[in-house]
CSV table of C-alpha atoms in Angstrom, one decimal:
chain,number,residue,atom,x,y,z
A,1,MET,CA,0.0,0.0,0.0
A,2,GLN,CA,1.0,3.6,-0.6
A,3,TYR,CA,0.1,6.6,1.5
A,4,THR,CA,-0.3,10.3,1.0
A,5,LYS,CA,-1.3,13.4,2.9
A,6,LEU,CA,-5.0,14.3,2.6
A,7,GLY,CA,-5.0,17.8,1.1
A,8,ASN,CA,-4.2,20.6,3.6
A,9,SER,CA,-4.3,18.4,6.6
A,10,ASP,CA,-1.8,16.3,8.6
A,11,LEU,CA,-3.8,13.1,8.0
A,12,ILE,CA,-1.8,10.4,6.2
A,13,VAL,CA,-4.1,8.1,4.3
A,14,SER,CA,-3.9,5.0,2.2
A,15,ARG,CA,-4.3,5.6,-1.6
A,16,ILE,CA,-7.3,3.3,-1.4
A,17,CYS,CA,-10.2,4.3,0.9
A,18,MET,CA,-12.6,1.5,1.9
A,19,GLY,CA,-16.1,2.6,1.2
A,20,CYS,CA,-18.5,1.2,3.8
A,21,MET,CA,-21.9,1.8,2.1
A,22,GLY,CA,-22.1,-2.0,1.4
A,23,PHE,CA,-21.9,-2.8,5.1
A,24,GLY,CA,-25.0,-2.7,7.3
A,25,ASP,CA,-28.2,-4.6,8.0
A,26,PRO,CA,-29.8,-5.4,4.6
A,27,LYS,CA,-33.2,-5.3,6.2
A,28,ASN,CA,-32.8,-1.9,7.7
A,29,GLY,CA,-32.1,0.8,5.1
A,30,GLN,CA,-32.1,1.8,1.4
A,31,HIS,CA,-30.2,-1.2,0.0
A,32,SER,CA,-31.0,-4.9,0.0
A,33,TRP,CA,-27.6,-6.0,-1.0
A,34,THR,CA,-25.5,-4.9,2.0
A,35,LEU,CA,-23.4,-7.4,4.1
A,36,ASP,CA,-24.3,-8.5,7.5
A,37,GLU,CA,-21.9,-7.8,10.3
A,38,GLU,CA,-19.9,-11.0,10.2
A,39,HIS,CA,-19.0,-10.6,6.4
A,40,SER,CA,-18.4,-6.9,6.9
A,41,ARG,CA,-15.9,-7.6,9.6
A,42,GLU,CA,-14.0,-10.1,7.5
A,43,ILE,CA,-13.6,-7.6,4.7
A,44,ILE,CA,-12.6,-4.7,7.1
A,45,ARG,CA,-10.0,-7.0,8.7
A,46,ARG,CA,-8.6,-8.0,5.3
A,47,GLY,CA,-8.4,-4.3,4.3
A,48,LEU,CA,-6.4,-3.6,7.4
A,49,GLU,CA,-4.0,-6.4,6.5
A,50,LEU,CA,-3.5,-5.0,3.0
A,51,GLY,CA,-2.6,-1.6,4.5
A,52,VAL,CA,-5.9,0.2,4.1
A,53,ASN,CA,-6.1,2.8,6.9
A,54,PHE,CA,-8.9,5.1,5.4
A,55,PHE,CA,-12.6,4.2,6.0
A,56,ASP,CA,-15.6,6.1,4.8
A,57,THR,CA,-19.2,5.7,6.1
A,58,ALA,CA,-22.2,7.8,6.8
A,59,VAL,CA,-25.0,8.2,9.3
A,60,GLY,CA,-27.4,7.6,6.5
A,61,TYR,CA,-26.1,4.1,5.5
A,62,GLN,CA,-28.6,1.4,6.6
A,63,SER,CA,-30.0,3.4,9.5
A,64,GLY,CA,-26.6,3.8,11.1
A,65,THR,CA,-25.7,0.1,11.1
A,66,SER,CA,-22.8,0.7,8.7
A,67,GLU,CA,-21.2,3.0,11.3
A,68,GLN,CA,-21.9,0.5,14.0
A,69,TYR,CA,-20.3,-2.4,12.1
A,70,LEU,CA,-17.3,-0.4,11.1
A,71,GLY,CA,-16.7,1.0,14.6
A,72,ARG,CA,-16.9,-2.4,16.3
A,73,ALA,CA,-14.5,-4.0,13.7
A,74,LEU,CA,-11.9,-1.2,14.0
A,75,LYS,CA,-12.1,-1.5,17.8
A,76,ASP,CA,-11.3,-5.1,17.6
A,77,PHE,CA,-8.8,-5.1,14.8
A,78,ALA,CA,-6.9,-1.8,14.8
A,79,LYS,CA,-5.4,0.9,17.1
A,80,ARG,CA,-7.5,4.1,16.9
A,81,GLU,CA,-4.4,6.2,16.0
A,82,ASP,CA,-3.6,4.0,13.1
A,83,VAL,CA,-6.8,4.5,11.2
A,84,VAL,CA,-8.5,7.6,9.5
A,85,VAL,CA,-12.3,7.4,10.0
A,86,ALA,CA,-14.6,9.5,7.9
A,87,THR,CA,-18.4,9.8,8.2
A,88,LYS,CA,-21.1,12.0,6.7
A,89,PHE,CA,-24.1,14.0,7.9
A,90,LEU,CA,-27.4,14.8,6.1
A,91,PRO,CA,-29.2,18.1,5.7
A,92,ARG,CA,-31.9,19.2,8.2
A,93,THR,CA,-35.3,17.6,7.7
A,94,GLN,CA,-38.4,19.6,7.5
A,95,GLU,CA,-39.5,18.3,10.9
A,96,GLU,CA,-36.2,19.7,12.4
A,97,ILE,CA,-36.8,23.1,10.6
A,98,ASP,CA,-40.4,23.1,11.9
A,99,ALA,CA,-39.2,22.4,15.4
A,100,GLY,CA,-36.7,25.3,15.3
A,101,ILE,CA,-33.6,23.2,15.4
A,102,SER,CA,-30.8,25.4,14.0
A,103,GLY,CA,-28.1,24.3,11.5
A,104,GLN,CA,-25.6,24.4,14.3
A,105,GLN,CA,-27.7,22.2,16.6
A,106,HIS,CA,-28.5,19.8,13.8
A,107,ILE,CA,-24.8,19.2,13.1
A,108,GLN,CA,-24.2,18.7,16.8
A,109,ASN,CA,-26.9,16.1,16.9
A,110,MET,CA,-25.6,14.4,13.8
A,111,ILE,CA,-22.0,14.1,15.0
A,112,ASP,CA,-23.1,12.8,18.4
A,113,THR,CA,-25.2,10.2,16.7
A,114,SER,CA,-22.4,9.1,14.5
A,115,LEU,CA,-19.9,8.9,17.4
A,116,ARG,CA,-22.4,6.8,19.4
A,117,ASN,CA,-22.7,4.5,16.4
A,118,LEU,CA,-19.0,4.3,15.8
A,119,GLY,CA,-18.1,4.0,19.5
A,120,LEU,CA,-15.5,6.7,19.0
A,121,ASP,CA,-14.7,10.0,20.8
A,122,TYR,CA,-13.9,11.7,17.5
A,123,VAL,CA,-13.7,11.2,13.7
A,124,ASP,CA,-10.8,12.3,11.6
A,125,LEU,CA,-12.9,13.7,8.7
A,126,TYR,CA,-16.5,14.9,9.0
A,127,ILE,CA,-18.3,15.3,5.6
A,128,TYR,CA,-21.2,17.5,4.6
A,129,HIS,CA,-23.0,14.8,2.6
A,130,MET,CA,-25.2,17.0,0.3
A,131,TRP,CA,-25.9,20.7,0.0
A,132,ASP,CA,-28.6,22.0,2.3
A,133,TYR,CA,-30.6,24.7,0.6
A,134,ASN,CA,-32.8,25.2,3.7
A,135,THR,CA,-30.0,26.1,6.1
A,136,PRO,CA,-27.8,29.2,5.8
A,137,LEU,CA,-24.2,28.5,4.8
A,138,TYR,CA,-23.0,30.4,7.8
A,139,ASP,CA,-24.8,28.1,10.1
A,140,ILE,CA,-23.3,25.0,8.4
A,141,MET,CA,-19.8,26.4,8.5
A,142,ASP,CA,-20.2,27.7,12.1
A,143,GLY,CA,-21.7,24.4,13.2
A,144,LEU,CA,-18.8,22.4,11.7
A,145,ASN,CA,-16.2,24.7,13.2
A,146,ARG,CA,-17.8,24.2,16.7
A,147,ILE,CA,-17.4,20.5,16.5
A,148,VAL,CA,-13.8,20.8,15.3
A,149,LYS,CA,-13.1,23.2,18.2
A,150,ALA,CA,-14.8,20.6,20.5
A,151,GLY,CA,-12.5,17.9,19.3
A,152,LYS,CA,-15.3,15.8,17.8
A,153,ALA,CA,-13.8,16.0,14.3
A,154,ARG,CA,-10.3,16.8,13.3
A,155,TYR,CA,-11.1,18.0,9.8
A,156,ILE,CA,-14.0,18.7,7.6
A,157,GLY,CA,-14.9,17.6,4.1
A,158,ILE,CA,-17.8,18.1,1.6
A,159,SER,CA,-19.6,15.7,-0.9
A,160,ASN,CA,-21.9,16.2,-3.8
A,161,CYS,CA,-21.3,19.9,-4.4
A,162,PHE,CA,-20.4,22.0,-7.4
A,163,ALA,CA,-17.1,23.8,-7.5
A,164,TYR,CA,-18.6,27.2,-6.9
A,165,GLN,CA,-20.3,25.9,-3.8
A,166,LEU,CA,-17.0,24.6,-2.4
A,167,ALA,CA,-15.2,27.8,-3.2
A,168,LYS,CA,-18.0,29.8,-1.7
A,169,ALA,CA,-18.0,27.8,1.5
A,170,ASN,CA,-14.2,27.9,1.9
A,171,ALA,CA,-14.2,31.7,1.2
A,172,LEU,CA,-16.7,32.2,4.0
A,173,ALA,CA,-14.7,30.0,6.4
A,174,GLU,CA,-11.6,31.9,5.6
A,175,LYS,CA,-13.4,35.2,6.3
A,176,GLU,CA,-14.8,34.0,9.6
A,177,GLY,CA,-11.8,32.1,10.8
A,178,PHE,CA,-13.7,28.8,10.6
A,179,ALA,CA,-12.3,25.4,9.6
A,180,LYS,CA,-12.2,25.0,5.9
A,181,PHE,CA,-13.1,21.9,3.8
A,182,ILE,CA,-9.9,19.9,3.0
A,183,SER,CA,-11.5,17.2,0.8
A,184,VAL,CA,-14.3,16.7,-1.6
A,185,GLN,CA,-16.1,13.5,-2.3
A,186,GLY,CA,-17.7,13.6,-5.7
A,187,HIS,CA,-19.0,11.3,-8.4
A,188,TYR,CA,-15.9,10.5,-10.6
A,189,ASN,CA,-14.8,7.5,-12.6
A,190,LEU,CA,-13.8,6.5,-16.1
A,191,ILE,CA,-17.4,6.6,-17.4
A,192,PHE,CA,-18.5,9.7,-15.5
A,193,ARG,CA,-15.9,12.5,-15.8
A,194,GLU,CA,-17.9,15.7,-15.3
A,195,GLU,CA,-15.8,16.6,-12.3
A,196,GLU,CA,-13.0,17.6,-14.7
A,197,ARG,CA,-14.9,20.6,-15.9
A,198,GLU,CA,-14.5,22.7,-12.8
A,199,MET,CA,-13.8,20.6,-9.6
A,200,VAL,CA,-10.5,19.1,-10.6
A,201,LYS,CA,-9.1,22.5,-11.4
A,202,LEU,CA,-10.3,24.0,-8.1
A,203,CYS,CA,-8.9,21.2,-6.1
A,204,LEU,CA,-5.5,21.2,-7.8
A,205,GLU,CA,-5.2,25.0,-7.2
A,206,ASP,CA,-6.2,24.9,-3.6
A,207,ASN,CA,-4.7,21.5,-2.6
A,208,ILE,CA,-8.1,20.1,-1.8
A,209,ALA,CA,-8.0,16.3,-1.7
A,210,MET,CA,-10.4,14.4,-4.1
A,211,THR,CA,-11.8,11.1,-2.7
A,212,PRO,CA,-14.4,10.2,-5.3
A,213,TYR,CA,-17.2,7.7,-4.7
A,214,SER,CA,-18.5,5.3,-7.4
A,215,SER,CA,-14.9,4.8,-8.4
A,216,LEU,CA,-15.9,1.6,-10.2
A,217,ALA,CA,-19.4,2.8,-11.3
A,218,GLY,CA,-21.3,0.4,-9.0
A,219,GLY,CA,-19.2,-2.5,-10.5
A,220,ARG,CA,-19.6,-1.6,-14.1
A,221,LEU,CA,-15.9,-0.9,-14.5
A,222,SER,CA,-14.9,-4.1,-12.9
A,223,LYS,CA,-17.0,-6.7,-14.9
A,224,HIS,CA,-16.9,-8.1,-18.4
A,225,PRO,CA,-20.1,-8.0,-20.5
A,226,GLY,CA,-22.5,-10.6,-19.1
A,227,GLU,CA,-21.0,-10.8,-15.7
A,228,THR,CA,-23.3,-9.8,-12.9
A,229,SER,CA,-23.6,-9.5,-9.1
A,230,LYS,CA,-26.3,-9.1,-6.4
A,231,ARG,CA,-25.5,-5.3,-6.4
A,232,LEU,CA,-25.7,-5.0,-10.2
A,233,GLU,CA,-29.1,-6.7,-10.1
A,234,GLU,CA,-30.6,-5.0,-7.1
A,235,ASP,CA,-29.0,-1.5,-6.9
A,236,SER,CA,-31.8,0.5,-8.5
A,237,TYR,CA,-30.0,3.8,-7.7
A,238,ALA,CA,-26.9,2.8,-9.6
A,239,LYS,CA,-29.1,1.7,-12.6
A,240,PHE,CA,-30.7,5.2,-12.4
A,241,LYS,CA,-27.2,6.7,-12.7
A,242,TYR,CA,-25.8,4.5,-15.5
A,243,ASP,CA,-28.3,2.6,-17.5
A,244,ALA,CA,-29.2,5.5,-19.8
A,245,THR,CA,-25.6,5.8,-21.0
A,246,ALA,CA,-24.8,2.1,-21.1
A,247,LYS,CA,-24.1,2.0,-24.8
A,248,GLN,CA,-21.6,4.9,-25.0
A,249,ASP,CA,-20.1,3.8,-21.6
A,250,GLY,CA,-19.7,0.2,-23.0
A,251,ILE,CA,-17.0,1.4,-25.4
A,252,ILE,CA,-14.8,2.6,-22.5
A,253,ILE,CA,-15.6,-0.6,-20.5
A,254,ASP,CA,-14.5,-2.7,-23.4
A,255,ARG,CA,-11.2,-0.8,-23.6
A,256,VAL,CA,-10.7,-1.4,-19.8
A,257,ALA,CA,-11.2,-5.1,-20.4
A,258,LYS,CA,-8.7,-5.2,-23.3
A,259,LEU,CA,-6.1,-3.3,-21.3
A,260,ALA,CA,-6.6,-5.7,-18.3
A,261,GLN,CA,-6.0,-8.6,-20.6
A,262,LYS,CA,-2.9,-7.0,-22.0
A,263,HIS,CA,-1.5,-6.4,-18.5
A,264,GLY,CA,-2.7,-9.8,-17.1
A,265,VAL,CA,-4.7,-8.0,-14.3
A,266,SER,CA,-8.3,-7.4,-13.4
A,267,MET,CA,-10.5,-4.7,-14.8
A,268,THR,CA,-10.7,-3.3,-11.2
A,269,GLU,CA,-7.0,-2.8,-11.3
A,270,ILE,CA,-7.0,-0.9,-14.6
A,271,SER,CA,-10.0,1.3,-13.7
A,272,LEU,CA,-8.5,2.3,-10.3
A,273,ALA,CA,-5.0,2.7,-11.7
A,274,TRP,CA,-6.4,5.3,-14.1
A,275,LEU,CA,-8.3,7.1,-11.3
A,276,LEU,CA,-5.2,7.1,-9.1
A,277,THR,CA,-3.5,9.3,-11.6
A,278,LYS,CA,-6.2,11.9,-11.0
A,279,VAL,CA,-7.2,11.9,-7.3
A,280,THR,CA,-5.8,11.5,-3.8
A,281,SER,CA,-7.7,8.4,-2.7
A,282,PRO,CA,-10.7,6.8,-4.4
A,283,ILE,CA,-13.4,5.4,-2.3
A,284,VAL,CA,-13.9,1.7,-3.3
A,285,GLY,CA,-17.1,0.0,-2.3
A,286,VAL,CA,-16.5,-3.6,-1.1
A,287,THR,CA,-18.9,-6.5,-0.7
A,288,LYS,CA,-16.5,-9.4,-1.6
A,289,MET,CA,-13.0,-10.2,-0.4
A,290,HIS,CA,-11.6,-10.0,-4.0
A,291,HIS,CA,-12.9,-6.4,-4.3
A,292,ILE,CA,-10.5,-5.0,-1.7
A,293,GLU,CA,-7.6,-7.4,-2.9
A,294,GLY,CA,-8.0,-6.1,-6.4
A,295,ALA,CA,-8.2,-2.4,-5.2
A,296,ALA,CA,-5.0,-2.8,-3.2
A,297,LYS,CA,-3.2,-4.2,-6.2
A,298,ALA,CA,-4.2,-1.2,-8.4
A,299,VAL,CA,-1.9,1.0,-6.3
A,300,ASP,CA,1.1,-0.8,-7.7
A,301,LEU,CA,0.0,-0.7,-11.4
A,302,THR,CA,1.3,2.2,-13.5
A,303,LEU,CA,-0.4,3.1,-16.8
A,304,THR,CA,1.5,4.9,-19.5
A,305,PRO,CA,0.2,8.3,-20.8
A,306,GLU,CA,-0.7,6.5,-24.0
A,307,GLU,CA,-2.8,3.8,-22.1
A,308,CYS,CA,-4.6,6.6,-20.1
A,309,ALA,CA,-5.4,8.4,-23.4
A,310,TYR,CA,-6.7,5.2,-24.9
A,311,LEU,CA,-9.1,4.9,-21.9
A,312,GLU,CA,-10.1,8.5,-22.0
A,313,GLU,CA,-10.6,9.0,-25.7
A,314,PRO,CA,-14.2,7.6,-26.2
A,315,TYR,CA,-15.7,9.7,-23.4
A,316,VAL,CA,-18.6,11.9,-24.2
A,317,PRO,CA,-20.4,14.5,-21.9
A,318,HIS,CA,-22.9,13.1,-19.5
A,319,LYS,CA,-25.9,14.5,-17.8
A,320,ILE,CA,-25.6,15.1,-14.1
A,321,VAL,CA,-27.1,12.2,-12.3
A,322,GLY,CA,-27.6,10.7,-8.8
A,323,VAL,CA,-27.5,13.0,-5.8
A,324,MET,CA,-25.9,15.8,-7.8
A,325,ALA,CA,-29.0,15.9,-10.0
A,326,GLN,CA,-30.8,17.1,-6.9
A,327,ASN,CA,-28.4,19.8,-6.1
A,328,THR,CA,-30.8,22.6,-7.0
A,329,PRO,CA,-33.2,24.5,-4.7
A,330,ALA,CA,-36.3,22.9,-6.3
A,331,ALA,CA,-35.0,19.4,-6.3
A,332,ALA,CA,-33.7,19.7,-2.8
A,333,LYS,CA,-37.4,19.5,-1.6
A,334,LEU,CA,-37.9,16.1,-3.2
A,335,LYS,CA,-37.2,12.8,-1.4
A,336,HIS,CA,-33.6,11.9,-1.5
A,337,VAL,CA,-32.0,8.4,-1.5
A,338,TRP,CA,-30.4,8.9,1.9
A,339,SER,CA,-32.1,9.3,5.3
A,340,THR,CA,-31.2,8.5,8.9
A,341,GLY,CA,-33.8,5.7,8.8
A,342,ASN,CA,-35.2,4.5,12.1
A,343,GLN,CA,-32.2,5.2,14.3
A,344,LYS,CA,-32.5,7.4,17.4
A,345,ILE,CA,-30.9,10.7,16.7
A,346,GLN,CA,-29.1,12.4,19.6
A,347,GLY,CA,-30.8,15.5,20.9
A,348,ARG,CA,-34.2,14.7,19.4
């Protein structure tokens, strides 16, 4: 495993981040294909053996059970100071707004819930999961700054935002003396490269770490045509993101397969090796042991500039999909894929 500094922080993270969305009670959340605790623990332990020290989860994953599984596994298999734990919080609900819960109090309640789930005193990286159009930006940045000052989070990151939103938030933080976002978690992979228009440039200029999700496009960049999996069959949200562009994306996926054959490696290794030339630490979702083993191998694979160009050449512009498609004031009022489910939220 290789390691690097996470943006403008002193966090040293593995070049592969284990995404924990696939861990959690499959009967208690948005996804039916997640792993139970026993299998989640096995994969987390294997990741640690392979040198992975960076783990990403969220309060919205399977009603908090993803956080619970991760926290218990890390307590049993790792020293706290040896791992970097990231989790994410959701916008205020209409019920909270009606009850007069401020943005600052909402963030306090969210972090306390996550820390209880994880069994930790602090997280290393606390991430604003999606833009909250119903809460003033000042309240968000002030609330995040308060939990950093309280020692409940070492650093803050953001996810599912446009470059102008990240720039605006960090400008406000700089003006007010608040903690600034040191990382961004966006939708970025070989078949969805819209982040290259603005976000990549901003992050390079300001040394903001990129830790993209969907790094293998829900498994599409790791499987040959005809191969399937429980997630590919049951993940309706990933189908919503990728099915409409399957024909044009298939050209790129075919090139991944050809390059994998040439190198004698897996498609996972090719897809991630390409992404590792662009970002700090891609988040790799894992539901089978070979997923994390293939991801770890990708760190040691170097693609030539010509090979990268071969993979990139067929790409055509894509419509914004997924959570980012709801990053508008109007769409923000619609039901989102993520919620805190049936867990008890601290302070409510």
